[in-house]
Amino acid sequence: MSLRLATFNVENLLTRFDYTGFRNQLRQDRVLQLFDVRNEEIYQQLEAARVIAATDDTRQMTALAIADADADIFCLQEVDNMAALQAFEYGYLYRMVGNGYRQKFLIEGNDSRGIDVAVMMREETRDGQPIVLNDIKSHAMVTYGNFGLFNDELAELGLHSEDKIFKRDCLELHLHIGGVPFSLYVIHLKSMGPAREGVDGRHATMPIRRAETMAVRRIIEDRFGAGHTATKNFAICGDMNDYQEWIDVIGTRRTGYRFEPRGEEKGSALDVFSHDGFAENVVRRREELDRWTLYHARGPQEQRLCQLDYIWLSPALARANATRMPDIIRSGQPFRTIFPPGQEVERYPRVGWDRPKASDHCPVVMTLDLI
């Protein structure tokens, strides 16, 4: 009996307009920066029109990426609320591919922008096995003090023991798939952010993500018992906003590109999962140049491909699926994304240079045999 599991950061599936760009040019869309709009009411009308016009193409591509993944269970990041998820699933995914996800779960988390993690599930797997939710739990309210994770590094960032650990949430679901127990942990870790006091954004925010991964591990160990997790069926899915390796992309459109893997990164929040075999990042089974899920660039001087989107499997699930390989869906990537040789794909219709697009992130999906 098999289950097809996927994760995807759909990027800002919102139901709200952001009008702060009228007073803060750093938040103003580049289109509106071309025009001299001096009246805030007119600015709001133009911004709303711009967003609505762009959203239809974007969400069609998001739906196509989800359809191509063809998963039984989808773990999603950056969903505004249940109303947004319902409207997207029915208006785009169901109408376009004709096979919707009737089971949807979202609990409001901690993100100041209101973007949450969510789960969509079919009622049955593709081979007809029932997908039954037994329990769901949010951990959004857990504090550093609750788990004994507060330390000097967090204090230096201005945080306190009573602050919440998860910047969004860790959504915990316990299911039976065709009668077989399966636990799922859906997360979206703290973003890297800008540089801070001379330290790059990734390392400046590393203590927060490390505390989040330690908390996820603690939650799983509390559920199954420390030292007893290896034999259980669980997966950790989501946008981790961190990596353990990356690929430098060197060159320009005029000169061409070369790709240089940087090997194992020294220090990652994800080491909490991997260092002692607590869970396996199954994307590492792919070739080194073919593990990326996001293209990042700050001009030609900083271009890289890295994996931010993960399916981590328990040792038992990893062993039961030792010969299986995850897929990465890249057809929704914008044309600015630089693909290594041999990896080019046909983009969805109307994909643009950097927008519209399905997302900057790629869905990661894997078929699992449950034991």
Tab-separated table of C-alpha atoms in Angstrom:
chain	number	residue	atom	x	y	z
A	1	MET	CA	0.000	0.000	0.000
A	2	SER	CA	1.479	3.314	-1.086
A	3	LEU	CA	0.997	6.987	-0.291
A	4	ARG	CA	2.083	9.918	-2.432
A	5	LEU	CA	3.262	12.772	-0.183
A	6	ALA	CA	4.255	16.303	-1.235
A	7	THR	CA	5.282	19.674	0.161
A	8	PHE	CA	5.016	23.064	-1.570
A	9	ASN	CA	5.443	26.703	-0.573
A	10	VAL	CA	2.716	28.258	-2.730
A	11	GLU	CA	3.892	31.803	-1.875
A	12	ASN	CA	1.409	34.316	-0.538
A	13	LEU	CA	-1.953	32.677	-1.103
A	14	LEU	CA	-3.593	35.782	0.317
A	15	THR	CA	-7.065	37.262	0.569
A	16	ARG	CA	-5.847	40.762	1.547
A	17	PHE	CA	-4.343	43.690	-0.326
A	18	ASP	CA	-1.187	45.368	0.976
A	19	TYR	CA	-1.409	49.143	0.547
A	20	THR	CA	1.629	50.040	2.662
A	21	GLY	CA	3.632	50.769	-0.490
A	22	PHE	CA	1.973	54.167	-0.790
A	23	ARG	CA	3.885	55.396	2.278
A	24	ASN	CA	6.861	53.036	2.130
A	25	GLN	CA	8.483	52.870	-1.294
A	26	LEU	CA	10.462	49.785	-0.267
A	27	ARG	CA	7.152	47.921	-0.164
A	28	GLN	CA	5.820	49.368	-3.404
A	29	ASP	CA	5.522	47.114	-6.423
A	30	ARG	CA	7.896	47.972	-9.255
A	31	VAL	CA	5.026	48.595	-11.693
A	32	LEU	CA	3.574	51.370	-9.580
A	33	GLN	CA	7.009	52.901	-9.105
A	34	LEU	CA	6.886	53.813	-12.810
A	35	PHE	CA	3.917	56.122	-12.222
A	36	ASP	CA	3.441	59.275	-10.209
A	37	VAL	CA	0.479	58.328	-8.037
A	38	ARG	CA	-0.053	61.085	-5.458
A	39	ASN	CA	-3.506	60.168	-4.210
A	40	GLU	CA	-3.737	57.239	-1.771
A	41	GLU	CA	-7.232	56.272	-2.870
A	42	ILE	CA	-6.100	55.990	-6.494
A	43	TYR	CA	-3.026	54.079	-5.357
A	44	GLN	CA	-5.213	51.550	-3.586
A	45	GLN	CA	-7.383	51.104	-6.679
A	46	LEU	CA	-4.332	50.586	-8.890
A	47	GLU	CA	-2.686	48.181	-6.439
A	48	ALA	CA	-5.859	46.113	-6.123
A	49	ALA	CA	-6.235	45.965	-9.919
A	50	ARG	CA	-2.589	44.963	-10.336
A	51	VAL	CA	-2.822	42.161	-7.810
A	52	ILE	CA	-6.074	40.783	-9.183
A	53	ALA	CA	-4.799	40.853	-12.763
A	54	ALA	CA	-1.584	39.032	-11.853
A	55	THR	CA	-3.133	36.506	-9.501
A	56	ASP	CA	-5.161	34.527	-12.033
A	57	ASP	CA	-2.127	33.439	-14.060
A	58	THR	CA	-0.107	32.804	-10.920
A	59	ARG	CA	-2.713	30.563	-9.347
A	60	GLN	CA	-3.290	28.636	-12.555
A	61	MET	CA	0.416	27.795	-12.516
A	62	THR	CA	0.308	26.923	-8.825
A	63	ALA	CA	-2.550	24.548	-9.562
A	64	LEU	CA	-0.679	23.000	-12.485
A	65	ALA	CA	2.347	22.355	-10.265
A	66	ILE	CA	0.139	20.670	-7.662
A	67	ALA	CA	-1.587	18.657	-10.371
A	68	ASP	CA	1.757	17.498	-11.784
A	69	ALA	CA	2.870	16.371	-8.330
A	70	ASP	CA	-0.348	14.316	-8.100
A	71	ALA	CA	0.020	13.727	-4.356
A	72	ASP	CA	-2.506	12.171	-2.004
A	73	ILE	CA	-1.426	14.517	0.790
A	74	PHE	CA	-0.076	18.022	0.186
A	75	CYS	CA	1.721	20.014	2.887
A	76	LEU	CA	1.461	23.722	2.040
A	77	GLN	CA	3.174	26.854	3.282
A	78	GLU	CA	2.158	30.532	3.030
A	79	VAL	CA	-1.605	30.083	3.049
A	80	ASP	CA	-3.525	33.099	4.381
A	81	ASN	CA	-6.508	31.297	5.872
A	82	MET	CA	-8.988	28.512	5.222
A	83	ALA	CA	-11.152	30.754	3.030
A	84	ALA	CA	-8.193	31.384	0.726
A	85	LEU	CA	-7.391	27.671	0.570
A	86	GLN	CA	-10.998	26.724	-0.137
A	87	ALA	CA	-11.305	29.321	-2.897
A	88	PHE	CA	-8.042	28.232	-4.521
A	89	GLU	CA	-8.768	24.500	-4.301
A	90	TYR	CA	-12.254	24.791	-5.769
A	91	GLY	CA	-11.761	27.664	-8.196
A	92	TYR	CA	-8.419	26.540	-9.621
A	93	LEU	CA	-7.253	23.078	-8.625
A	94	TYR	CA	-10.582	21.273	-8.788
A	95	ARG	CA	-11.833	23.085	-11.885
A	96	MET	CA	-8.560	22.568	-13.743
A	97	VAL	CA	-7.719	18.970	-12.889
A	98	GLY	CA	-11.089	17.600	-11.798
A	99	ASN	CA	-9.838	15.803	-8.711
A	100	GLY	CA	-9.877	17.979	-5.641
A	101	TYR	CA	-8.708	17.677	-2.058
A	102	ARG	CA	-11.791	17.550	0.109
A	103	GLN	CA	-9.967	17.270	3.414
A	104	LYS	CA	-8.259	20.554	4.337
A	105	PHE	CA	-6.683	21.588	7.612
A	106	LEU	CA	-5.284	24.923	8.763
A	107	ILE	CA	-4.799	26.372	12.235
A	108	GLU	CA	-3.825	30.027	12.521
A	109	GLY	CA	-0.182	30.363	13.520
A	110	ASN	CA	2.212	33.116	14.578
A	111	ASP	CA	3.325	34.786	11.346
A	112	SER	CA	2.818	38.546	11.498
A	113	ARG	CA	1.718	38.576	7.838
A	114	GLY	CA	-0.900	35.916	8.538
A	115	ILE	CA	0.613	33.209	6.325
A	116	ASP	CA	0.135	29.725	7.757
A	117	VAL	CA	0.945	26.097	7.113
A	118	ALA	CA	-1.877	23.891	5.858
A	119	VAL	CA	-2.593	20.364	4.677
A	120	MET	CA	-4.811	19.156	1.822
A	121	MET	CA	-5.696	15.473	1.591
A	122	ARG	CA	-7.723	13.317	-0.695
A	123	GLU	CA	-10.270	11.006	0.854
A	124	GLU	CA	-8.456	8.011	-0.590
A	125	THR	CA	-5.002	7.306	-1.970
A	126	ARG	CA	-4.592	6.755	-5.683
A	127	ASP	CA	-4.871	3.004	-5.106
A	128	GLY	CA	-8.125	3.370	-3.156
A	129	GLN	CA	-6.961	3.191	0.462
A	130	PRO	CA	-8.848	5.472	2.892
A	131	ILE	CA	-6.998	8.450	4.385
A	132	VAL	CA	-8.346	8.991	7.903
A	133	LEU	CA	-7.324	11.806	10.243
A	134	ASN	CA	-7.340	10.713	13.889
A	135	ASP	CA	-5.867	13.790	15.541
A	136	ILE	CA	-4.479	17.217	14.670
A	137	LYS	CA	-2.594	19.589	16.944
A	138	SER	CA	-1.034	23.026	16.676
A	139	HIS	CA	2.160	23.867	18.561
A	140	ALA	CA	2.051	27.582	17.802
A	141	MET	CA	1.792	28.519	21.488
A	142	VAL	CA	4.851	26.563	22.710
A	143	THR	CA	7.528	28.870	24.172
A	144	TYR	CA	11.290	28.537	24.503
A	145	GLY	CA	10.785	28.205	28.240
A	146	ASN	CA	8.251	25.373	27.841
A	147	PHE	CA	10.858	23.234	26.098
A	148	GLY	CA	13.938	24.540	27.932
A	149	LEU	CA	15.429	25.864	24.686
A	150	PHE	CA	16.162	29.458	25.638
A	151	ASN	CA	19.872	30.321	25.453
A	152	ASP	CA	22.325	33.210	25.173
A	153	GLU	CA	22.192	33.234	21.357
A	154	LEU	CA	18.456	33.841	21.412
A	155	ALA	CA	18.832	36.475	24.114
A	156	GLU	CA	21.347	38.338	21.927
A	157	LEU	CA	18.647	38.509	19.248
A	158	GLY	CA	16.337	40.273	21.701
A	159	LEU	CA	14.157	37.237	22.361
A	160	HIS	CA	12.824	36.068	25.727
A	161	SER	CA	12.084	32.768	27.394
A	162	GLU	CA	8.334	33.365	27.137
A	163	ASP	CA	8.456	34.018	23.374
A	164	LYS	CA	6.929	31.450	21.048
A	165	ILE	CA	9.332	29.032	19.386
A	166	PHE	CA	7.645	28.651	16.014
A	167	LYS	CA	7.470	31.704	13.783
A	168	ARG	CA	4.542	30.003	12.019
A	169	ASP	CA	3.659	26.637	13.563
A	170	CYS	CA	4.421	22.962	13.749
A	171	LEU	CA	1.187	21.315	12.646
A	172	GLU	CA	1.031	17.719	13.909
A	173	LEU	CA	-1.312	15.196	12.268
A	174	HIS	CA	-1.830	11.541	13.122
A	175	LEU	CA	-3.500	9.494	10.414
A	176	HIS	CA	-4.286	6.001	9.270
A	177	ILE	CA	-3.624	5.281	5.608
A	178	GLY	CA	-5.350	2.078	4.636
A	179	GLY	CA	-5.295	1.166	8.322
A	180	VAL	CA	-1.555	1.844	8.716
A	181	PRO	CA	-0.556	4.588	11.211
A	182	PHE	CA	1.318	7.577	9.816
A	183	SER	CA	2.293	10.836	11.540
A	184	LEU	CA	2.982	14.083	9.731
A	185	TYR	CA	4.699	17.264	10.953
A	186	VAL	CA	4.292	20.347	8.761
A	187	ILE	CA	6.548	23.339	9.356
A	188	HIS	CA	7.763	26.594	7.838
A	189	LEU	CA	10.878	27.738	9.645
A	190	LYS	CA	12.043	31.286	10.283
A	191	SER	CA	13.143	33.091	7.096
A	192	MET	CA	16.788	34.104	6.719
A	193	GLY	CA	16.107	37.822	6.431
A	194	PRO	CA	18.618	40.599	5.728
A	195	ALA	CA	22.119	40.914	7.140
A	196	ARG	CA	22.304	41.940	10.793
A	197	GLU	CA	25.240	43.841	12.325
A	198	GLY	CA	27.690	42.573	9.743
A	199	VAL	CA	26.434	38.981	9.872
A	200	ASP	CA	24.637	37.565	6.832
A	201	GLY	CA	20.920	36.913	7.223
A	202	ARG	CA	21.221	33.132	7.313
A	203	HIS	CA	23.681	33.004	10.187
A	204	ALA	CA	22.021	35.895	12.035
A	205	THR	CA	18.740	33.962	12.238
A	206	MET	CA	20.254	30.475	12.629
A	207	PRO	CA	19.610	30.245	16.407
A	208	ILE	CA	15.871	30.714	15.804
A	209	ARG	CA	15.668	27.964	13.195
A	210	ARG	CA	17.831	25.664	15.291
A	211	ALA	CA	15.430	26.093	18.207
A	212	GLU	CA	12.518	25.333	15.867
A	213	THR	CA	14.078	22.090	14.605
A	214	MET	CA	14.964	21.075	18.171
A	215	ALA	CA	11.345	21.711	19.136
A	216	VAL	CA	10.049	19.585	16.238
A	217	ARG	CA	12.316	16.759	17.325
A	218	ARG	CA	11.157	17.160	20.920
A	219	ILE	CA	7.501	16.987	19.825
A	220	ILE	CA	8.141	13.732	17.926
A	221	GLU	CA	10.112	12.232	20.798
A	222	ASP	CA	7.385	13.195	23.254
A	223	ARG	CA	4.881	11.427	21.031
A	224	PHE	CA	6.769	8.154	20.527
A	225	GLY	CA	9.357	8.216	23.308
A	226	ALA	CA	12.986	9.303	23.043
A	227	GLY	CA	14.987	6.436	21.567
A	228	HIS	CA	11.862	4.821	20.087
A	229	THR	CA	11.217	7.022	17.065
A	230	ALA	CA	13.283	5.052	14.538
A	231	THR	CA	10.658	2.319	14.130
A	232	LYS	CA	7.706	4.696	13.634
A	233	ASN	CA	6.113	5.977	10.444
A	234	PHE	CA	6.570	9.742	10.430
A	235	ALA	CA	7.551	12.487	8.007
A	236	ILE	CA	8.579	16.114	8.523
A	237	CYS	CA	7.633	18.328	5.582
A	238	GLY	CA	7.923	21.984	4.720
A	239	ASP	CA	9.971	25.011	3.801
A	240	MET	CA	12.973	24.917	6.152
A	241	ASN	CA	14.515	28.209	5.000
A	242	ASP	CA	17.920	26.562	5.449
A	243	TYR	CA	20.202	24.190	3.613
A	244	GLN	CA	23.122	21.835	4.175
A	245	GLU	CA	24.709	22.377	0.771
A	246	TRP	CA	24.328	24.663	-2.229
A	247	ILE	CA	25.463	25.191	-5.808
A	248	ASP	CA	27.154	28.382	-6.920
A	249	VAL	CA	25.951	29.599	-10.318
A	250	ILE	CA	28.760	31.583	-11.916
A	251	GLY	CA	28.435	33.678	-15.061
A	252	THR	CA	25.971	35.824	-17.000
A	253	ARG	CA	23.557	35.406	-19.883
A	254	ARG	CA	26.241	36.755	-22.196
A	255	THR	CA	29.162	34.642	-20.987
A	256	GLY	CA	27.231	31.502	-20.075
A	257	TYR	CA	27.122	29.694	-16.736
A	258	ARG	CA	29.021	27.104	-14.798
A	259	PHE	CA	27.816	25.288	-11.710
A	260	GLU	CA	30.039	24.632	-8.705
A	261	PRO	CA	28.699	22.504	-5.819
A	262	ARG	CA	29.902	23.830	-2.488
A	263	GLY	CA	29.631	20.508	-0.674
A	264	GLU	CA	28.544	20.088	2.928
A	265	GLU	CA	27.727	23.352	4.667
A	266	LYS	CA	29.360	23.934	8.054
A	267	GLY	CA	26.464	24.368	10.424
A	268	SER	CA	22.772	24.198	9.571
A	269	ALA	CA	19.628	24.135	11.664
A	270	LEU	CA	18.797	20.929	9.805
A	271	ASP	CA	21.716	19.108	11.430
A	272	VAL	CA	19.317	18.529	14.341
A	273	PHE	CA	17.462	16.043	12.138
A	274	SER	CA	20.378	14.486	10.267
A	275	HIS	CA	23.441	14.309	12.505
A	276	ASP	CA	22.504	11.081	14.296
A	277	GLY	CA	20.106	9.578	11.760
A	278	PHE	CA	16.929	10.832	13.435
A	279	ALA	CA	15.438	11.397	9.941
A	280	GLU	CA	16.587	11.240	6.325
A	281	ASN	CA	16.394	14.045	3.791
A	282	VAL	CA	15.355	11.878	0.855
A	283	VAL	CA	16.183	14.580	-1.713
A	284	ARG	CA	19.846	13.770	-0.988
A	285	ARG	CA	19.253	10.564	-2.963
A	286	ARG	CA	19.223	12.638	-6.143
A	287	GLU	CA	22.353	13.700	-8.009
A	288	GLU	CA	24.235	16.595	-6.417
A	289	LEU	CA	23.323	19.119	-9.117
A	290	ASP	CA	19.692	17.992	-9.115
A	291	ARG	CA	18.622	18.528	-5.496
A	292	TRP	CA	17.724	22.205	-5.627
A	293	THR	CA	14.229	23.534	-5.057
A	294	LEU	CA	14.938	27.292	-5.251
A	295	TYR	CA	17.090	29.679	-7.284
A	296	HIS	CA	18.417	32.654	-5.322
A	297	ALA	CA	20.149	35.686	-6.832
A	298	ARG	CA	21.390	39.104	-5.800
A	299	GLY	CA	22.837	40.102	-9.143
A	300	PRO	CA	25.512	38.131	-11.025
A	301	GLN	CA	27.849	38.272	-8.034
A	302	GLU	CA	25.565	36.042	-5.909
A	303	GLN	CA	23.611	33.324	-7.656
A	304	ARG	CA	22.938	29.929	-6.184
A	305	LEU	CA	20.685	26.890	-6.311
A	306	CYS	CA	19.749	25.319	-2.999
A	307	GLN	CA	17.237	23.045	-1.346
A	308	LEU	CA	14.824	24.840	0.977
A	309	ASP	CA	11.906	22.398	0.644
A	310	TYR	CA	12.110	19.029	2.375
A	311	ILE	CA	10.562	15.668	3.030
A	312	TRP	CA	12.326	14.092	6.008
A	313	LEU	CA	11.467	10.438	6.627
A	314	SER	CA	11.791	8.407	9.797
A	315	PRO	CA	14.431	5.647	9.614
A	316	ALA	CA	11.711	3.002	9.304
A	317	LEU	CA	10.042	4.749	6.369
A	318	ALA	CA	13.402	5.504	4.751
A	319	ARG	CA	14.414	1.834	4.912
A	320	ALA	CA	11.057	0.661	3.583
A	321	ASN	CA	11.519	3.005	0.607
A	322	ALA	CA	15.258	2.644	0.122
A	323	THR	CA	15.011	2.285	-3.653
A	324	ARG	CA	12.537	5.124	-4.184
A	325	MET	CA	13.457	8.625	-5.324
A	326	PRO	CA	11.567	11.877	-4.729
A	327	ASP	CA	10.491	14.065	-7.635
A	328	ILE	CA	10.938	17.827	-7.888
A	329	ILE	CA	8.398	19.704	-10.045
A	330	ARG	CA	10.144	22.648	-11.751
A	331	SER	CA	7.855	23.565	-14.665
A	332	GLY	CA	6.399	26.500	-12.740
A	333	GLN	CA	9.776	28.167	-12.268
A	334	PRO	CA	10.184	31.611	-13.848
A	335	PHE	CA	12.522	31.997	-16.808
A	336	ARG	CA	15.089	33.829	-14.685
A	337	THR	CA	15.839	30.531	-12.902
A	338	ILE	CA	19.070	29.086	-14.275
A	339	PHE	CA	18.910	25.336	-14.817
A	340	PRO	CA	22.018	23.114	-14.901
A	341	PRO	CA	22.570	21.357	-18.248
A	342	GLY	CA	20.143	18.533	-18.912
A	343	GLN	CA	17.602	19.709	-16.347
A	344	GLU	CA	15.664	22.152	-18.496
A	345	VAL	CA	11.904	21.627	-18.517
A	346	GLU	CA	9.029	23.007	-20.547
A	347	ARG	CA	7.523	25.857	-18.543
A	348	TYR	CA	3.792	26.250	-18.078
A	349	PRO	CA	2.019	28.575	-20.535
A	350	ARG	CA	2.446	32.292	-19.763
A	351	VAL	CA	5.344	31.817	-17.314
A	352	GLY	CA	7.283	35.093	-17.279
A	353	TRP	CA	10.858	36.185	-16.714
A	354	ASP	CA	10.298	36.377	-12.974
A	355	ARG	CA	6.493	36.517	-12.833
A	356	PRO	CA	3.944	35.126	-13.220
A	357	LYS	CA	5.148	31.793	-11.880
A	358	ALA	CA	3.833	28.902	-9.826
A	359	SER	CA	6.215	29.876	-7.010
A	360	ASP	CA	9.919	30.474	-6.485
A	361	HIS	CA	9.799	27.130	-4.677
A	362	CYS	CA	9.356	23.738	-6.326
A	363	PRO	CA	7.000	21.043	-5.058
A	364	VAL	CA	8.814	17.994	-3.708
A	365	VAL	CA	6.858	14.729	-3.917
A	366	MET	CA	7.551	11.087	-3.146
A	367	THR	CA	5.641	7.833	-3.334
A	368	LEU	CA	5.997	5.900	-0.087
A	369	ASP	CA	5.278	2.309	0.844
A	370	LEU	CA	3.833	2.316	4.359
A	371	ILE	CA	4.738	-0.543	6.657
